[in-house]
PDB file of C-alpha atoms in Angstrom:
ATOM      1  CA  MET A   1      -9.146 -18.844   4.603  1.00 38.00           C
ATOM      2  CA  HIS A   2      -7.104 -16.058   3.902  1.00 38.00           C
ATOM      3  CA  PRO A   3      -9.776 -13.160   2.775  1.00 38.00           C
ATOM      4  CA  SER A   4      -8.336 -12.466  -0.532  1.00 37.00           C
ATOM      5  CA  PHE A   5      -9.062 -16.739  -1.055  1.00 38.00           C
ATOM      6  CA  THR A   6     -12.873 -15.923  -0.476  1.00 35.00           C
ATOM      7  CA  GLY A   7     -13.240 -12.575  -2.306  1.00 34.00           C
ATOM      8  CA  LEU A   8     -13.830 -10.959   0.640  1.00 33.00           C
ATOM      9  CA  SER A   9     -13.195  -7.339   1.858  1.00 32.00           C
ATOM     10  CA  THR A  10      -9.821  -6.560   3.478  1.00 35.00           C
ATOM     11  CA  ALA A  11     -10.328  -4.325   7.292  1.00 39.00           C
ATOM     12  CA  SER A  12     -10.656  -1.322   4.874  1.00 38.00           C
ATOM     13  CA  GLY A  13     -13.282  -2.739   2.729  1.00 39.00           C
ATOM     14  CA  ASP A  14     -10.318  -2.419  -0.132  1.00 38.00           C
ATOM     15  CA  LYS A  15     -11.267  -5.541  -2.336  1.00 38.00           C
ATOM     16  CA  GLN A  16     -10.188  -4.556  -5.688  1.00 39.00           C
ATOM     17  CA  ALA A  17      -6.357  -3.879  -4.461  1.00 37.00           C
ATOM     18  CA  LEU A  18      -6.689  -7.305  -2.894  1.00 38.00           C
ATOM     19  CA  ALA A  19      -7.753  -9.050  -5.689  1.00 39.00           C
ATOM     20  CA  LEU A  20      -5.219  -6.779  -8.722  1.00 38.00           C
ATOM     21  CA  HIS A  21      -2.267  -7.425  -6.374  1.00 38.00           C
ATOM     22  CA  PRO A  22       0.792  -8.734  -8.155  1.00 40.00           C
ATOM     23  CA  CYS A  23       1.384 -11.526  -5.960  1.00 42.00           C
ATOM     24  CA  ARG A  24      -2.287 -12.181  -4.798  1.00 42.00           C
ATOM     25  CA  MET A  25      -4.371 -14.947  -5.774  1.00 42.00           C
ATOM     26  CA  PHE A  26      -7.521 -13.572  -7.090  1.00 41.00           C
ATOM     27  CA  PRO A  27     -10.957 -14.680  -6.231  1.00 39.00           C
ATOM     28  CA  ARG A  28     -12.386 -18.248  -6.693  1.00 40.00           C
ATOM     29  CA  GLN A  29     -15.068 -16.815  -8.503  1.00 40.00           C
ATOM     30  CA  PRO A  30     -14.016 -13.568  -9.869  1.00 40.00           C
ATOM     31  CA  ASP A  31     -16.172 -10.359 -11.010  1.00 39.00           C
ATOM     32  CA  ALA A  32     -16.983  -9.238 -14.238  1.00 36.00           C
ATOM     33  CA  ARG A  33     -13.429  -6.827 -13.927  1.00 38.00           C
ATOM     34  CA  ILE A  34     -11.273  -9.607 -13.600  1.00 36.00           C
ATOM     35  CA  ALA A  35     -10.251 -11.952 -16.552  1.00 39.00           C
ATOM     36  CA  VAL A  36      -8.095 -14.910 -14.983  1.00 49.00           C
ATOM     37  CA  MET A  37      -6.046 -15.875 -12.045  1.00 53.00           C
ATOM     38  CA  PRO A  38      -2.195 -14.572 -11.864  1.00 60.00           C
ATOM     39  CA  HIS A  39       0.561 -16.682 -12.730  1.00 81.00           C
ATOM     40  CA  ASN A  40       2.819 -16.476  -9.679  1.00 86.00           C
ATOM     41  CA  LEU A  41       2.262 -16.780  -6.014  1.00 90.00           C
ATOM     42  CA  CYS A  42       4.190 -15.505  -2.877  1.00 94.00           C
ATOM     43  CA  LEU A  43       3.713 -17.401   0.255  1.00 95.00           C
ATOM     44  CA  ASN A  44       5.585 -16.660   3.896  1.00 95.00           C
ATOM     45  CA  ARG A  45       5.523 -19.344   7.075  1.00 96.00           C
ATOM     46  CA  GLN A  46       7.218 -18.032  10.477  1.00 94.00           C
ATOM     47  CA  CYS A  47       7.943 -20.802  12.362  1.00 90.00           C
ATOM     48  CA  LEU A  48      10.563 -20.706  15.680  1.00 91.00           C
ATOM     49  CA  GLY A  49      11.772 -17.597  14.344  1.00 91.00           C
ATOM     50  CA  LEU A  50      12.842 -18.554  10.654  1.00 94.00           C
ATOM     51  CA  VAL A  51      10.262 -17.731   7.469  1.00 94.00           C
ATOM     52  CA  THR A  52      10.055 -19.965   5.087  1.00 96.00           C
ATOM     53  CA  ARG A  53       9.079 -18.937   1.533  1.00 96.00           C
ATOM     54  CA  ILE A  54       7.469 -20.696  -1.531  1.00 96.00           C
ATOM     55  CA  GLU A  55       7.045 -19.042  -4.596  1.00 96.00           C
ATOM     56  CA  CYS A  56       4.960 -20.335  -7.518  1.00 95.00           C
ATOM     57  CA  VAL A  57       5.081 -19.054 -11.106  1.00 96.00           C
ATOM     58  CA  ILE A  58       3.087 -20.492 -14.480  1.00 96.00           C
ATOM     59  CA  ARG A  59       5.203 -20.068 -17.604  1.00 95.00           C
ATOM     60  CA  PRO A  60       4.333 -21.392 -21.019  1.00 94.00           C
ATOM     61  CA  LEU A  61       6.911 -24.099 -22.601  1.00 93.00           C
ATOM     62  CA  ALA A  62       9.043 -23.300 -25.630  1.00 92.00           C
ATOM     63  CA  GLY A  63       7.498 -24.270 -28.904  1.00 86.00           C
ATOM     64  CA  GLY A  64       4.533 -22.691 -29.287  1.00 84.00           C
ATOM     65  CA  ASN A  65       2.940 -25.858 -28.727  1.00 88.00           C
ATOM     66  CA  GLY A  66       0.746 -24.606 -26.300  1.00 91.00           C
ATOM     67  CA  LEU A  67       2.141 -26.363 -23.395  1.00 93.00           C
ATOM     68  CA  TRP A  68       2.305 -24.432 -19.724  1.00 95.00           C
ATOM     69  CA  THR A  69       3.556 -25.762 -16.554  1.00 95.00           C
ATOM     70  CA  LEU A  70       4.211 -24.992 -13.050  1.00 96.00           C
ATOM     71  CA  LEU A  71       7.207 -24.175 -11.001  1.00 97.00           C
ATOM     72  CA  CYS A  72       7.419 -23.859  -7.515  1.00 96.00           C
ATOM     73  CA  ALA A  73      10.857 -22.748  -5.374  1.00 97.00           C
ATOM     74  CA  ALA A  74      11.082 -22.893  -1.716  1.00 96.00           C
ATOM     75  CA  GLY A  75      13.098 -22.367   1.201  1.00 96.00           C
ATOM     76  CA  LEU A  76      14.429 -19.682   3.773  1.00 95.00           C
ATOM     77  CA  ALA A  77      13.087 -16.290   3.229  1.00 91.00           C
ATOM     78  CA  ASP A  78      16.558 -14.814   3.606  1.00 89.00           C
ATOM     79  CA  GLY A  79      18.507 -17.539   1.255  1.00 93.00           C
ATOM     80  CA  GLN A  80      18.743 -19.103  -1.913  1.00 95.00           C
ATOM     81  CA  PRO A  81      15.580 -22.015  -2.442  1.00 96.00           C
ATOM     82  CA  THR A  82      16.650 -25.328  -1.142  1.00 96.00           C
ATOM     83  CA  ALA A  83      14.096 -26.397  -3.691  1.00 97.00           C
ATOM     84  CA  ILE A  84      12.493 -26.004  -7.015  1.00 97.00           C
ATOM     85  CA  LYS A  85      10.361 -27.954  -8.490  1.00 96.00           C
ATOM     86  CA  VAL A  86       8.161 -28.336 -12.082  1.00 96.00           C
ATOM     87  CA  GLN A  87       4.463 -29.701 -12.575  1.00 95.00           C
ATOM     88  CA  GLY A  88       3.091 -30.425 -15.809  1.00 89.00           C
ATOM     89  CA  PRO A  89       3.033 -29.844 -18.349  1.00 92.00           C
ATOM     90  CA  PHE A  90      -0.608 -29.012 -18.914  1.00 94.00           C
ATOM     91  CA  HIS A  91      -2.730 -28.430 -22.036  1.00 94.00           C
ATOM     92  CA  GLY A  92      -3.071 -24.087 -21.223  1.00 92.00           C
ATOM     93  CA  PRO A  93      -3.205 -21.672 -18.610  1.00 93.00           C
ATOM     94  CA  ALA A  94      -6.260 -22.902 -17.082  1.00 93.00           C
ATOM     95  CA  MET A  95      -5.373 -26.387 -16.439  1.00 94.00           C
ATOM     96  CA  ALA A  96      -1.650 -24.918 -14.393  1.00 95.00           C
ATOM     97  CA  GLU A  97      -4.182 -22.327 -12.919  1.00 94.00           C
ATOM     98  CA  SER A  98      -6.539 -24.797 -11.207  1.00 94.00           C
ATOM     99  CA  VAL A  99      -3.170 -26.963 -10.046  1.00 95.00           C
ATOM    100  CA  LEU A 100      -1.486 -23.616  -8.740  1.00 94.00           C
ATOM    101  CA  GLN A 101      -5.159 -22.470  -6.886  1.00 93.00           C
ATOM    102  CA  ALA A 102      -4.658 -26.205  -5.062  1.00 94.00           C
ATOM    103  CA  ILE A 103      -1.321 -25.650  -3.878  1.00 94.00           C
ATOM    104  CA  ALA A 104      -2.027 -22.362  -2.526  1.00 93.00           C
ATOM    105  CA  ASP A 105      -5.582 -23.561  -0.663  1.00 94.00           C
ATOM    106  CA  ASN A 106      -3.373 -26.391   1.007  1.00 95.00           C
ATOM    107  CA  LEU A 107      -0.782 -24.115   2.215  1.00 95.00           C
ATOM    108  CA  VAL A 108      -2.666 -21.721   3.417  1.00 95.00           C
ATOM    109  CA  GLY A 109      -4.295 -24.380   5.410  1.00 95.00           C
ATOM    110  CA  GLN A 110      -0.859 -25.472   6.473  1.00 95.00           C
ATOM    111  CA  GLY A 111      -0.618 -22.100   7.706  1.00 95.00           C
ATOM    112  CA  TYR A 112       1.159 -19.960   4.791  1.00 96.00           C
ATOM    113  CA  ARG A 113       0.258 -16.263   4.413  1.00 95.00           C
ATOM    114  CA  GLU A 114       0.447 -14.397   0.867  1.00 90.00           C
ATOM    115  CA  SER A 115       3.357 -12.344   0.397  1.00 87.00           C
ATOM    116  CA  ASP A 116       3.300  -8.357  -0.241  1.00 81.00           C
ATOM    117  CA  ASP A 117       7.234  -8.787  -1.095  1.00 84.00           C
ATOM    118  CA  PRO A 118       8.397  -8.906  -4.169  1.00 87.00           C
ATOM    119  CA  SER A 119       9.519 -12.501  -6.218  1.00 88.00           C
ATOM    120  CA  ILE A 120      13.342 -13.129  -4.867  1.00 92.00           C
ATOM    121  CA  TRP A 121      13.730 -16.211  -6.842  1.00 95.00           C
ATOM    122  CA  GLN A 122      12.678 -15.223 -10.225  1.00 92.00           C
ATOM    123  CA  LEU A 123      16.372 -16.523 -12.000  1.00 94.00           C
ATOM    124  CA  HIS A 124      16.093 -19.299 -10.319  1.00 96.00           C
ATOM    125  CA  MET A 125      12.880 -20.730 -11.542  1.00 95.00           C
ATOM    126  CA  GLN A 126      13.878 -19.083 -15.058  1.00 95.00           C
ATOM    127  CA  ALA A 127      17.138 -21.255 -14.909  1.00 95.00           C
ATOM    128  CA  GLU A 128      14.821 -24.653 -13.940  1.00 96.00           C
ATOM    129  CA  LEU A 129      12.427 -23.112 -16.830  1.00 95.00           C
ATOM    130  CA  ARG A 130      15.303 -23.413 -19.026  1.00 94.00           C
ATOM    131  CA  ARG A 131      16.526 -26.840 -18.264  1.00 94.00           C
ATOM    132  CA  VAL A 132      13.108 -28.345 -18.698  1.00 93.00           C
ATOM    133  CA  ASN A 133      12.661 -26.495 -21.944  1.00 92.00           C
ATOM    134  CA  ALA A 134      16.021 -28.061 -23.158  1.00 90.00           C
ATOM    135  CA  ASN A 135      15.003 -31.676 -22.216  1.00 85.00           C
ATOM    136  CA  GLN A 136      11.301 -31.383 -23.499  1.00 76.00           C
ATOM    137  CA  GLY A 137      11.643 -33.808 -26.474  1.00 64.00           C
ATOM    138  CA  ARG A 138      12.688 -36.217 -24.040  1.00 65.00           C
ATOM    139  CA  PHE A 139      10.066 -35.327 -21.075  1.00 54.00           C
ATOM    140  CA  LEU A 140       7.340 -34.708 -23.165  1.00 52.00           C
ATOM    141  CA  SER A 141       7.143 -37.387 -25.961  1.00 56.00           C
ATOM    142  CA  GLY A 142       4.094 -38.128 -26.004  1.00 54.00           C
ATOM    143  CA  TRP A 143       2.181 -35.576 -24.669  1.00 51.00           C
ATOM    144  CA  GLU A 144       1.359 -33.770 -27.638  1.00 49.00           C
TER     145      GLU A 144
END
Protein backbone atom coordinates (compact mmCIF):
# COMPACT_ATOMS: atom_id res chain seq x y z
CA MET A 1 0.00 0.00 0.00
CA HIS A 2 1.21 3.53 -0.76
CA PRO A 3 2.81 5.34 2.22
CA SER A 4 0.38 8.25 2.25
CA PHE A 5 -2.57 5.88 2.63
CA THR A 6 -1.15 4.30 5.77
CA GLY A 7 0.38 7.36 7.37
CA LEU A 8 3.95 6.05 7.01
CA SER A 9 6.66 8.60 6.41
CA THR A 10 8.44 9.13 3.12
CA ALA A 11 12.09 8.30 2.56
CA SER A 12 12.91 11.86 3.63
CA GLY A 13 10.71 11.50 6.70
CA ASP A 14 8.31 14.23 5.59
CA LYS A 15 5.07 12.72 6.86
CA GLN A 16 3.30 16.05 7.17
CA ALA A 17 4.00 16.99 3.53
CA LEU A 18 2.38 13.75 2.39
CA ALA A 19 -0.67 14.27 4.56
CA LEU A 20 -1.27 17.89 3.58
CA HIS A 21 -0.72 17.73 -0.20
CA PRO A 22 -3.97 18.73 -2.01
CA CYS A 23 -4.02 15.65 -4.27
CA ARG A 24 -3.05 13.14 -1.60
CA MET A 25 -5.22 11.00 0.60
CA PHE A 26 -4.97 11.53 4.33
CA PRO A 27 -3.89 8.63 6.54
CA ARG A 28 -6.63 6.21 7.61
CA GLN A 29 -6.29 7.27 11.24
CA PRO A 30 -5.56 10.99 11.16
CA ASP A 31 -3.70 12.63 13.99
CA ALA A 32 -4.86 15.83 15.68
CA ARG A 33 -3.44 18.05 12.89
CA ILE A 34 -5.66 16.51 10.23
CA ALA A 35 -9.39 17.19 10.37
CA VAL A 36 -10.83 15.54 7.25
CA MET A 37 -9.85 13.75 4.07
CA PRO A 38 -9.41 16.03 1.05
CA HIS A 39 -12.31 16.14 -1.35
CA ASN A 40 -10.21 15.39 -4.42
CA LEU A 41 -7.88 12.68 -5.65
CA CYS A 42 -5.58 12.37 -8.67
CA LEU A 43 -4.15 8.97 -9.68
CA ASN A 44 -2.04 7.81 -12.64
CA ARG A 45 -1.00 4.42 -13.99
CA GLN A 46 1.51 3.81 -16.75
CA CYS A 47 0.97 0.77 -18.97
CA LEU A 48 2.46 0.04 -22.39
CA GLY A 49 3.75 3.59 -22.72
CA LEU A 50 0.38 5.21 -22.02
CA VAL A 51 -0.54 7.02 -18.82
CA THR A 52 -4.10 6.53 -17.61
CA ARG A 53 -5.38 9.23 -15.27
CA ILE A 54 -8.28 9.20 -12.81
CA GLU A 55 -9.47 12.31 -11.01
CA CYS A 56 -12.14 12.19 -8.33
CA VAL A 57 -13.83 15.05 -6.51
CA ILE A 58 -16.49 15.29 -3.79
CA ARG A 59 -18.93 18.18 -4.12
CA PRO A 60 -22.16 19.26 -2.41
CA LEU A 61 -25.32 19.12 -4.47
CA ALA A 62 -27.31 22.31 -5.04
CA GLY A 63 -30.19 23.16 -2.78
CA GLY A 64 -28.49 23.18 0.60
CA ASN A 65 -30.11 19.85 1.52
CA GLY A 66 -26.94 18.24 2.89
CA LEU A 67 -26.54 15.87 -0.05
CA TRP A 68 -23.11 15.32 -1.59
CA THR A 69 -21.88 13.52 -4.70
CA LEU A 70 -18.67 11.89 -5.88
CA LEU A 71 -17.55 12.53 -9.47
CA CYS A 72 -14.73 10.59 -11.16
CA ALA A 73 -13.22 11.31 -14.57
CA ALA A 74 -10.94 8.86 -16.36
CA GLY A 75 -8.92 8.89 -19.56
CA LEU A 76 -5.45 9.22 -21.01
CA ALA A 77 -3.37 11.79 -19.15
CA ASP A 78 -2.62 13.87 -22.25
CA GLY A 79 -6.22 14.03 -23.50
CA GLN A 80 -9.80 14.65 -22.53
CA PRO A 81 -11.58 12.32 -20.10
CA THR A 82 -13.22 9.38 -21.85
CA ALA A 83 -15.62 8.69 -18.97
CA ILE A 84 -17.16 10.65 -16.12
CA LYS A 85 -19.05 8.71 -13.47
CA VAL A 86 -21.17 10.07 -10.65
CA GLN A 87 -21.92 8.24 -7.40
CA GLY A 88 -24.36 9.31 -4.75
CA PRO A 89 -26.14 11.17 -3.44
CA PHE A 90 -24.61 10.81 0.00
CA HIS A 91 -26.02 12.25 3.22
CA GLY A 92 -23.02 14.36 4.22
CA PRO A 93 -19.43 14.50 3.02
CA ALA A 94 -18.24 11.75 5.39
CA MET A 95 -20.19 9.10 3.49
CA ALA A 96 -18.75 10.32 0.18
CA GLU A 97 -15.25 10.36 1.69
CA SER A 98 -15.56 6.73 2.76
CA VAL A 99 -16.57 5.72 -0.77
CA LEU A 100 -13.66 7.74 -2.19
CA GLN A 101 -11.30 5.99 0.24
CA ALA A 102 -12.57 2.57 -0.89
CA ILE A 103 -12.14 3.54 -4.55
CA ALA A 104 -8.61 4.82 -3.87
CA ASP A 105 -7.65 1.62 -2.04
CA ASN A 106 -8.93 -0.46 -4.96
CA LEU A 107 -7.13 1.61 -7.59
CA VAL A 108 -3.83 1.53 -5.69
CA GLY A 109 -4.21 -2.25 -5.62
CA GLN A 110 -4.52 -2.14 -9.42
CA GLY A 111 -1.25 -0.24 -9.84
CA TYR A 112 -2.40 3.39 -9.77
CA ARG A 113 -0.22 5.89 -7.94
CA GLU A 114 -0.98 9.33 -6.57
CA SER A 115 -0.16 12.19 -8.89
CA ASP A 116 1.49 15.47 -7.93
CA ASP A 117 0.04 17.06 -11.08
CA PRO A 118 -2.79 19.57 -10.69
CA SER A 119 -6.29 18.57 -11.67
CA ILE A 120 -6.79 19.00 -15.42
CA TRP A 121 -10.42 17.89 -15.74
CA GLN A 122 -12.10 20.18 -13.22
CA LEU A 123 -14.18 21.88 -15.91
CA HIS A 124 -15.46 18.54 -17.21
CA MET A 125 -16.51 17.46 -13.73
CA GLN A 126 -18.05 20.87 -13.00
CA ALA A 127 -20.16 20.55 -16.15
CA GLU A 128 -21.28 17.08 -15.06
CA LEU A 129 -22.15 18.44 -11.60
CA ARG A 130 -24.27 21.15 -13.24
CA ARG A 131 -26.14 18.44 -15.18
CA VAL A 132 -26.71 16.46 -11.99
CA ASN A 133 -27.94 19.56 -10.16
CA ALA A 134 -30.26 20.47 -13.05
CA ASN A 135 -31.80 17.00 -12.94
CA GLN A 136 -31.74 16.72 -9.16
CA GLY A 137 -35.52 16.65 -8.79
CA ARG A 138 -35.83 13.67 -11.12
CA PHE A 139 -32.80 11.75 -9.85
CA LEU A 140 -33.14 12.44 -6.13
CA SER A 141 -36.86 12.00 -5.55
CA GLY A 142 -37.30 9.83 -2.49
CA TRP A 143 -33.74 10.41 -1.17
CA GLU A 144 -34.53 13.25 1.22
